[in-house]
């Protein structure tokens, strides 16, 4: 009898919204210029709808963010100050509002851009797929009204249209004066990092170094501030933001520069661009878990700026407290209209359809991974879901052949929460549709391959493991090399350790951020603690095997099953293991059996269900 991991009872699935817990910092004070920042939303427009220990405090949606911006902007303008609303891209891929559509994110992105942003830029997820990029060009950026056209910026992004002509994906820059021409003059750019994956989508991203060499009007104006928004990490090893910053500084040695990055999914801040002290850069997390705030009192050119940066939890209480607007008056008509459209889209897509009910939470990064951690979501997949749903049965026995299963953690993005498991949760949890492949190997080779991988990888402290030059397979091919732009579901924030907990009077789980702007004081708007709860990075690769492998001889064949996209990486390791085995046979042991290397055509499809749909079929089968 199968163990019941999903049950159809919905008794545990009710959502409870609680008031904000945790110590909150003083109310935000507006300064001369103020910024609200979102990034890497990945279609979490409806916000967090679960009742786990963290998400239940994140009860705001993108409409609530827009209402907050509206009220703060009105207050700023009454005081002769300015407030800007900016977004750094990756708005698609990662939730049902985006992933259930064809083209992906088509209607959801069109709704999102109607929000009162001053600047929006595309992320890599808007640029790597031809259908998605085409929709962005033809149905969004090209259809913005004349008054709205410059809100979407793609300064270094070119698109090959249906006629074969290369055109600008969107406007390159924006120059305007705030408060109807009575305020400050602003010059804005919107950039994306170079990405080889975009070529197949008909998208060319101009290198930043080439971009800044061009003679642009935006560099020749004399604005009060420069606003740089883009889908590039502010800790980028290539230091791309510094290239743009330095190009501006050559012509404008003291003009304030405000940088809003993205892509890394972190809360982060940086000010050490030069000795002037008039520049700041931040990133504002992922999945509508963070709303960034930056403000500054503008000083005379010879003095550094007085910056404030905050990372706001997406809580209605937070937004109402800082804006000074009560619950009854908080929601704006624009926000209500946008959320009505998002909710209607969710209804059309059936995103609230319940597939089953998880009796407990399967953790992702809140539990230390071990092969024996039964509540870890990776083990749930490799020991329960995939073996049950994804298999190729033996024609004679009707049962799956003995197998070894190897996956990397990139097939999924997070935990499965106790309670209802919906269509939307499926897109959130496993947004990538990946097929499985297998090759038959002697048991001893399969075991050796897994030992080699375990030895090499350690833990994914840097979110994605690069195996470097280990086990080369000739030429420049590197076994198990992780692609540089591969998505990671890991958050690089951390939680307070136990010894600090006793110093605080109120405890609640949530982000505790250490960034590179410590001189500005703590960045988190809400002080969180979480006894015993820390981010625990799982290995990049995990594996399991069927019990039937234990009784096999070492040369008996097993199905070595992997995600198809790992095939080239894993094949190199397999052949390295075979080579070592054969060398040992030649030199050390007469009774050893030589084994032929594996060719590409030896791999075959395994099962008919992909990695994304497996959890749906599993939930529905109970």
PDB file of C-alpha atoms in Angstrom, residues 113-321:
ATOM      1  CA  UNK A 113       3.373  47.428 -17.301  1.00  0.00           C
ATOM      2  CA  UNK A 114       0.203  49.456 -16.708  1.00  0.00           C
ATOM      3  CA  UNK A 115       1.368  50.078 -13.140  1.00  0.00           C
ATOM      4  CA  UNK A 116       2.779  53.582 -12.563  1.00  0.00           C
ATOM      5  CA  UNK A 117       6.432  52.682 -13.045  1.00  0.00           C
ATOM      6  CA  UNK A 118       8.848  55.392 -14.079  1.00  0.00           C
ATOM      7  CA  UNK A 119      11.316  52.843 -15.509  1.00  0.00           C
ATOM      8  CA  UNK A 120      11.012  49.115 -16.323  1.00  0.00           C
ATOM      9  CA  UNK A 121      13.705  46.937 -17.886  1.00  0.00           C
ATOM     10  CA  UNK A 122      13.588  43.359 -19.244  1.00  0.00           C
ATOM     11  CA  UNK A 123      15.279  40.440 -17.505  1.00  0.00           C
ATOM     12  CA  UNK A 124      16.851  37.383 -19.047  1.00  0.00           C
ATOM     13  CA  UNK A 125      13.558  35.478 -18.772  1.00  0.00           C
ATOM     14  CA  UNK A 126      11.963  38.009 -21.095  1.00  0.00           C
ATOM     15  CA  UNK A 127      14.786  37.647 -23.622  1.00  0.00           C
ATOM     16  CA  UNK A 128      15.804  33.979 -23.862  1.00  0.00           C
ATOM     17  CA  UNK A 129      12.718  32.609 -25.605  1.00  0.00           C
ATOM     18  CA  UNK A 130      11.746  33.777 -29.103  1.00  0.00           C
ATOM     19  CA  UNK A 131       8.012  33.651 -28.451  1.00  0.00           C
ATOM     20  CA  UNK A 132       8.333  35.598 -25.201  1.00  0.00           C
ATOM     21  CA  UNK A 133      10.699  38.196 -26.687  1.00  0.00           C
ATOM     22  CA  UNK A 134       8.481  38.577 -29.740  1.00  0.00           C
ATOM     23  CA  UNK A 135       5.447  39.178 -27.548  1.00  0.00           C
ATOM     24  CA  UNK A 136       7.385  41.757 -25.554  1.00  0.00           C
ATOM     25  CA  UNK A 137       8.317  43.666 -28.700  1.00  0.00           C
ATOM     26  CA  UNK A 138       5.113  43.435 -30.736  1.00  0.00           C
ATOM     27  CA  UNK A 139       2.462  43.444 -28.008  1.00  0.00           C
ATOM     28  CA  UNK A 140       3.987  45.505 -25.216  1.00  0.00           C
ATOM     29  CA  UNK A 141       6.845  47.903 -25.944  1.00  0.00           C
ATOM     30  CA  UNK A 142       5.590  48.767 -29.452  1.00  0.00           C
ATOM     31  CA  UNK A 143       2.058  49.377 -28.185  1.00  0.00           C
ATOM     32  CA  UNK A 144       2.841  51.723 -25.326  1.00  0.00           C
ATOM     33  CA  UNK A 145       1.330  55.139 -25.857  1.00  0.00           C
ATOM     34  CA  UNK A 146       3.595  58.072 -26.667  1.00  0.00           C
ATOM     35  CA  UNK A 147       3.353  59.294 -23.081  1.00  0.00           C
ATOM     36  CA  UNK A 148       4.224  55.831 -21.730  1.00  0.00           C
ATOM     37  CA  UNK A 149       6.735  54.643 -24.346  1.00  0.00           C
ATOM     38  CA  UNK A 150       9.836  55.712 -22.429  1.00  0.00           C
ATOM     39  CA  UNK A 151       8.852  53.877 -19.230  1.00  0.00           C
ATOM     40  CA  UNK A 152      10.196  50.607 -20.737  1.00  0.00           C
ATOM     41  CA  UNK A 153      13.940  50.909 -21.374  1.00  0.00           C
ATOM     42  CA  UNK A 154      16.323  48.477 -23.034  1.00  0.00           C
ATOM     43  CA  UNK A 155      19.434  50.529 -23.669  1.00  0.00           C
ATOM     44  CA  UNK A 156      21.603  47.699 -24.978  1.00  0.00           C
ATOM     45  CA  UNK A 157      19.022  45.186 -26.265  1.00  0.00           C
ATOM     46  CA  UNK A 158      18.250  44.611 -29.958  1.00  0.00           C
ATOM     47  CA  UNK A 159      15.550  42.385 -31.451  1.00  0.00           C
ATOM     48  CA  UNK A 160      15.388  40.804 -34.908  1.00  0.00           C
ATOM     49  CA  UNK A 161      11.804  41.342 -36.051  1.00  0.00           C
ATOM     50  CA  UNK A 162       9.724  39.130 -38.333  1.00  0.00           C
ATOM     51  CA  UNK A 163      11.183  40.790 -41.443  1.00  0.00           C
ATOM     52  CA  UNK A 164      14.738  40.001 -40.363  1.00  0.00           C
ATOM     53  CA  UNK A 165      15.571  43.579 -39.480  1.00  0.00           C
ATOM     54  CA  UNK A 166      17.367  44.266 -36.194  1.00  0.00           C
ATOM     55  CA  UNK A 167      15.552  46.934 -34.194  1.00  0.00           C
ATOM     56  CA  UNK A 168      15.679  48.349 -30.695  1.00  0.00           C
ATOM     57  CA  UNK A 169      13.588  46.240 -28.341  1.00  0.00           C
ATOM     58  CA  UNK A 170      12.433  49.370 -26.526  1.00  0.00           C
ATOM     59  CA  UNK A 171      13.537  52.940 -25.907  1.00  0.00           C
ATOM     60  CA  UNK A 172      17.228  53.400 -25.066  1.00  0.00           C
ATOM     61  CA  UNK A 173      16.938  56.160 -22.501  1.00  0.00           C
ATOM     62  CA  UNK A 174      14.552  58.561 -20.851  1.00  0.00           C
ATOM     63  CA  UNK A 175      15.050  62.232 -20.000  1.00  0.00           C
ATOM     64  CA  UNK A 176      12.330  64.112 -18.163  1.00  0.00           C
ATOM     65  CA  UNK A 177      11.627  66.750 -15.551  1.00  0.00           C
ATOM     66  CA  UNK A 178       9.483  65.710 -12.602  1.00  0.00           C
ATOM     67  CA  UNK A 179       6.317  67.299 -11.269  1.00  0.00           C
ATOM     68  CA  UNK A 180       5.077  68.421 -14.652  1.00  0.00           C
ATOM     69  CA  UNK A 181       8.274  70.225 -15.553  1.00  0.00           C
ATOM     70  CA  UNK A 182       8.613  72.017 -12.223  1.00  0.00           C
ATOM     71  CA  UNK A 183      10.845  69.495 -10.457  1.00  0.00           C
ATOM     72  CA  UNK A 184      14.188  67.784 -11.032  1.00  0.00           C
ATOM     73  CA  UNK A 185      15.692  66.753 -14.350  1.00  0.00           C
ATOM     74  CA  UNK A 186      16.319  63.004 -14.559  1.00  0.00           C
ATOM     75  CA  UNK A 187      18.316  60.963 -17.087  1.00  0.00           C
ATOM     76  CA  UNK A 188      17.612  57.207 -17.048  1.00  0.00           C
ATOM     77  CA  UNK A 189      19.085  54.104 -18.694  1.00  0.00           C
ATOM     78  CA  UNK A 190      17.859  50.494 -18.620  1.00  0.00           C
ATOM     79  CA  UNK A 191      20.350  47.685 -19.260  1.00  0.00           C
ATOM     80  CA  UNK A 192      20.673  43.889 -19.341  1.00  0.00           C
ATOM     81  CA  UNK A 193      23.642  41.588 -18.846  1.00  0.00           C
ATOM     82  CA  UNK A 194      25.205  39.812 -21.810  1.00  0.00           C
ATOM     83  CA  UNK A 195      23.665  36.388 -22.280  1.00  0.00           C
ATOM     84  CA  UNK A 196      24.469  33.837 -24.974  1.00  0.00           C
ATOM     85  CA  UNK A 197      21.081  32.166 -24.530  1.00  0.00           C
ATOM     86  CA  UNK A 198      19.302  35.120 -26.136  1.00  0.00           C
ATOM     87  CA  UNK A 199      20.782  34.502 -29.601  1.00  0.00           C
ATOM     88  CA  UNK A 200      18.295  31.745 -30.419  1.00  0.00           C
ATOM     89  CA  UNK A 201      15.474  34.154 -29.499  1.00  0.00           C
ATOM     90  CA  UNK A 202      16.633  36.718 -32.034  1.00  0.00           C
ATOM     91  CA  UNK A 203      17.896  38.995 -29.275  1.00  0.00           C
ATOM     92  CA  UNK A 204      21.327  40.622 -29.268  1.00  0.00           C
ATOM     93  CA  UNK A 205      22.609  42.238 -26.102  1.00  0.00           C
ATOM     94  CA  UNK A 206      25.280  44.837 -26.763  1.00  0.00           C
ATOM     95  CA  UNK A 207      28.271  44.573 -24.405  1.00  0.00           C
ATOM     96  CA  UNK A 208      28.203  47.319 -21.790  1.00  0.00           C
ATOM     97  CA  UNK A 209      31.732  48.376 -22.751  1.00  0.00           C
ATOM     98  CA  UNK A 210      30.580  49.015 -26.321  1.00  0.00           C
ATOM     99  CA  UNK A 211      27.408  50.750 -25.211  1.00  0.00           C
ATOM    100  CA  UNK A 212      29.197  53.428 -23.209  1.00  0.00           C
ATOM    101  CA  UNK A 213      31.518  54.234 -26.125  1.00  0.00           C
ATOM    102  CA  UNK A 214      28.588  55.533 -28.161  1.00  0.00           C
ATOM    103  CA  UNK A 215      27.775  59.234 -28.222  1.00  0.00           C
ATOM    104  CA  UNK A 216      24.371  59.455 -26.593  1.00  0.00           C
ATOM    105  CA  UNK A 217      22.211  62.441 -25.872  1.00  0.00           C
ATOM    106  CA  UNK A 218      21.676  61.065 -22.381  1.00  0.00           C
ATOM    107  CA  UNK A 219      25.349  61.498 -21.537  1.00  0.00           C
ATOM    108  CA  UNK A 220      25.417  65.015 -22.917  1.00  0.00           C
ATOM    109  CA  UNK A 221      22.576  66.413 -20.822  1.00  0.00           C
ATOM    110  CA  UNK A 222      23.099  67.942 -17.422  1.00  0.00           C
ATOM    111  CA  UNK A 223      20.507  66.258 -15.168  1.00  0.00           C
ATOM    112  CA  UNK A 224      20.004  66.634 -11.451  1.00  0.00           C
ATOM    113  CA  UNK A 225      20.298  62.849 -11.042  1.00  0.00           C
ATOM    114  CA  UNK A 226      21.128  59.776 -13.132  1.00  0.00           C
ATOM    115  CA  UNK A 227      18.810  56.795 -12.701  1.00  0.00           C
ATOM    116  CA  UNK A 228      20.257  53.460 -13.828  1.00  0.00           C
ATOM    117  CA  UNK A 229      17.949  50.431 -13.791  1.00  0.00           C
ATOM    118  CA  UNK A 230      18.887  47.013 -15.101  1.00  0.00           C
ATOM    119  CA  UNK A 231      18.875  43.271 -14.834  1.00  0.00           C
ATOM    120  CA  UNK A 232      22.473  42.952 -13.654  1.00  0.00           C
ATOM    121  CA  UNK A 233      23.737  42.002 -10.223  1.00  0.00           C
ATOM    122  CA  UNK A 234      25.398  44.847  -8.365  1.00  0.00           C
ATOM    123  CA  UNK A 235      28.073  42.358  -7.273  1.00  0.00           C
ATOM    124  CA  UNK A 236      28.707  41.241 -10.840  1.00  0.00           C
ATOM    125  CA  UNK A 237      32.261  39.900 -11.093  1.00  0.00           C
ATOM    126  CA  UNK A 238      32.615  41.662 -14.439  1.00  0.00           C
ATOM    127  CA  UNK A 239      31.744  44.931 -12.674  1.00  0.00           C
ATOM    128  CA  UNK A 240      29.431  46.073 -15.460  1.00  0.00           C
ATOM    129  CA  UNK A 241      27.688  48.685 -13.328  1.00  0.00           C
ATOM    130  CA  UNK A 242      31.059  50.273 -12.624  1.00  0.00           C
ATOM    131  CA  UNK A 243      31.685  50.568 -16.366  1.00  0.00           C
ATOM    132  CA  UNK A 244      28.502  52.616 -16.787  1.00  0.00           C
ATOM    133  CA  UNK A 245      29.139  54.549 -13.597  1.00  0.00           C
ATOM    134  CA  UNK A 246      32.672  55.482 -14.631  1.00  0.00           C
ATOM    135  CA  UNK A 247      31.541  56.585 -18.102  1.00  0.00           C
ATOM    136  CA  UNK A 248      29.049  58.968 -16.483  1.00  0.00           C
ATOM    137  CA  UNK A 249      31.573  60.217 -13.938  1.00  0.00           C
ATOM    138  CA  UNK A 250      33.962  61.302 -16.714  1.00  0.00           C
ATOM    139  CA  UNK A 251      31.412  63.907 -17.812  1.00  0.00           C
ATOM    140  CA  UNK A 252      29.476  64.411 -14.598  1.00  0.00           C
ATOM    141  CA  UNK A 253      31.912  64.150 -11.672  1.00  0.00           C
ATOM    142  CA  UNK A 254      29.407  65.018  -8.940  1.00  0.00           C
ATOM    143  CA  UNK A 255      25.910  64.267 -10.284  1.00  0.00           C
ATOM    144  CA  UNK A 256      24.105  61.771  -8.000  1.00  0.00           C
ATOM    145  CA  UNK A 257      23.834  58.276  -9.511  1.00  0.00           C
ATOM    146  CA  UNK A 258      21.187  55.812  -8.320  1.00  0.00           C
ATOM    147  CA  UNK A 259      21.533  52.187  -9.481  1.00  0.00           C
ATOM    148  CA  UNK A 260      18.856  49.487  -9.187  1.00  0.00           C
ATOM    149  CA  UNK A 261      20.029  46.002 -10.137  1.00  0.00           C
ATOM    150  CA  UNK A 262      18.562  42.513 -10.259  1.00  0.00           C
ATOM    151  CA  UNK A 263      19.018  38.849 -11.241  1.00  0.00           C
ATOM    152  CA  UNK A 264      20.796  37.534  -8.126  1.00  0.00           C
ATOM    153  CA  UNK A 265      17.589  37.336  -6.023  1.00  0.00           C
ATOM    154  CA  UNK A 266      19.343  38.989  -3.072  1.00  0.00           C
ATOM    155  CA  UNK A 267      18.887  41.936  -0.791  1.00  0.00           C
ATOM    156  CA  UNK A 268      22.102  43.847  -1.323  1.00  0.00           C
ATOM    157  CA  UNK A 269      23.562  47.360  -1.339  1.00  0.00           C
ATOM    158  CA  UNK A 270      26.793  48.914  -2.572  1.00  0.00           C
ATOM    159  CA  UNK A 271      28.250  52.437  -2.398  1.00  0.00           C
ATOM    160  CA  UNK A 272      31.984  52.028  -3.010  1.00  0.00           C
ATOM    161  CA  UNK A 273      32.023  53.154  -6.638  1.00  0.00           C
ATOM    162  CA  UNK A 274      34.362  56.119  -6.108  1.00  0.00           C
ATOM    163  CA  UNK A 275      35.536  58.557  -3.457  1.00  0.00           C
ATOM    164  CA  UNK A 276      32.830  61.108  -4.236  1.00  0.00           C
ATOM    165  CA  UNK A 277      30.189  59.396  -2.078  1.00  0.00           C
ATOM    166  CA  UNK A 278      27.335  60.410  -4.356  1.00  0.00           C
ATOM    167  CA  UNK A 279      26.332  56.991  -5.761  1.00  0.00           C
ATOM    168  CA  UNK A 280      24.403  54.006  -4.409  1.00  0.00           C
ATOM    169  CA  UNK A 281      23.216  50.669  -5.812  1.00  0.00           C
ATOM    170  CA  UNK A 282      20.741  48.171  -4.400  1.00  0.00           C
ATOM    171  CA  UNK A 283      19.044  44.898  -5.272  1.00  0.00           C
ATOM    172  CA  UNK A 284      15.655  44.003  -3.875  1.00  0.00           C
ATOM    173  CA  UNK A 285      15.337  40.231  -3.688  1.00  0.00           C
ATOM    174  CA  UNK A 286      12.899  38.027  -5.552  1.00  0.00           C
ATOM    175  CA  UNK A 287       9.292  36.755  -5.856  1.00  0.00           C
ATOM    176  CA  UNK A 288       7.742  39.878  -4.287  1.00  0.00           C
ATOM    177  CA  UNK A 289       9.405  38.950  -0.979  1.00  0.00           C
ATOM    178  CA  UNK A 290      11.101  42.351  -0.853  1.00  0.00           C
ATOM    179  CA  UNK A 291      10.299  45.906  -1.885  1.00  0.00           C
ATOM    180  CA  UNK A 292      13.382  48.112  -1.960  1.00  0.00           C
ATOM    181  CA  UNK A 293      13.502  51.685  -0.699  1.00  0.00           C
ATOM    182  CA  UNK A 294      16.247  54.257  -1.307  1.00  0.00           C
ATOM    183  CA  UNK A 295      16.189  57.957  -0.500  1.00  0.00           C
ATOM    184  CA  UNK A 296      18.720  60.763  -0.335  1.00  0.00           C
ATOM    185  CA  UNK A 297      19.016  64.340   0.800  1.00  0.00           C
ATOM    186  CA  UNK A 298      20.734  66.115  -2.071  1.00  0.00           C
ATOM    187  CA  UNK A 299      23.732  68.102  -0.918  1.00  0.00           C
ATOM    188  CA  UNK A 300      26.051  70.554  -2.642  1.00  0.00           C
ATOM    189  CA  UNK A 301      28.387  68.868  -5.176  1.00  0.00           C
ATOM    190  CA  UNK A 302      31.426  68.897  -2.895  1.00  0.00           C
ATOM    191  CA  UNK A 303      29.729  66.824  -0.192  1.00  0.00           C
ATOM    192  CA  UNK A 304      28.678  63.151  -0.082  1.00  0.00           C
ATOM    193  CA  UNK A 305      24.990  62.346  -0.184  1.00  0.00           C
ATOM    194  CA  UNK A 306      22.988  61.283   2.846  1.00  0.00           C
ATOM    195  CA  UNK A 307      21.474  57.966   1.780  1.00  0.00           C
ATOM    196  CA  UNK A 308      18.833  55.770   3.365  1.00  0.00           C
ATOM    197  CA  UNK A 309      18.126  52.247   2.154  1.00  0.00           C
ATOM    198  CA  UNK A 310      15.506  49.827   3.455  1.00  0.00           C
ATOM    199  CA  UNK A 311      14.341  46.364   2.500  1.00  0.00           C
ATOM    200  CA  UNK A 312      10.594  46.281   3.134  1.00  0.00           C
ATOM    201  CA  UNK A 313       8.720  43.057   3.767  1.00  0.00           C
ATOM    202  CA  UNK A 314       5.686  42.880   1.431  1.00  0.00           C
ATOM    203  CA  UNK A 315       3.146  43.483   4.184  1.00  0.00           C
ATOM    204  CA  UNK A 316       0.013  45.638   4.044  1.00  0.00           C
ATOM    205  CA  UNK A 317       0.736  46.691   7.620  1.00  0.00           C
ATOM    206  CA  UNK A 318       4.201  47.842   6.559  1.00  0.00           C
ATOM    207  CA  UNK A 319       2.900  49.905   3.646  1.00  0.00           C
ATOM    208  CA  UNK A 320       0.079  51.461   5.658  1.00  0.00           C
ATOM    209  CA  UNK A 321       2.378  52.321   8.557  1.00  0.00           C
TER     210      UNK A 321
END
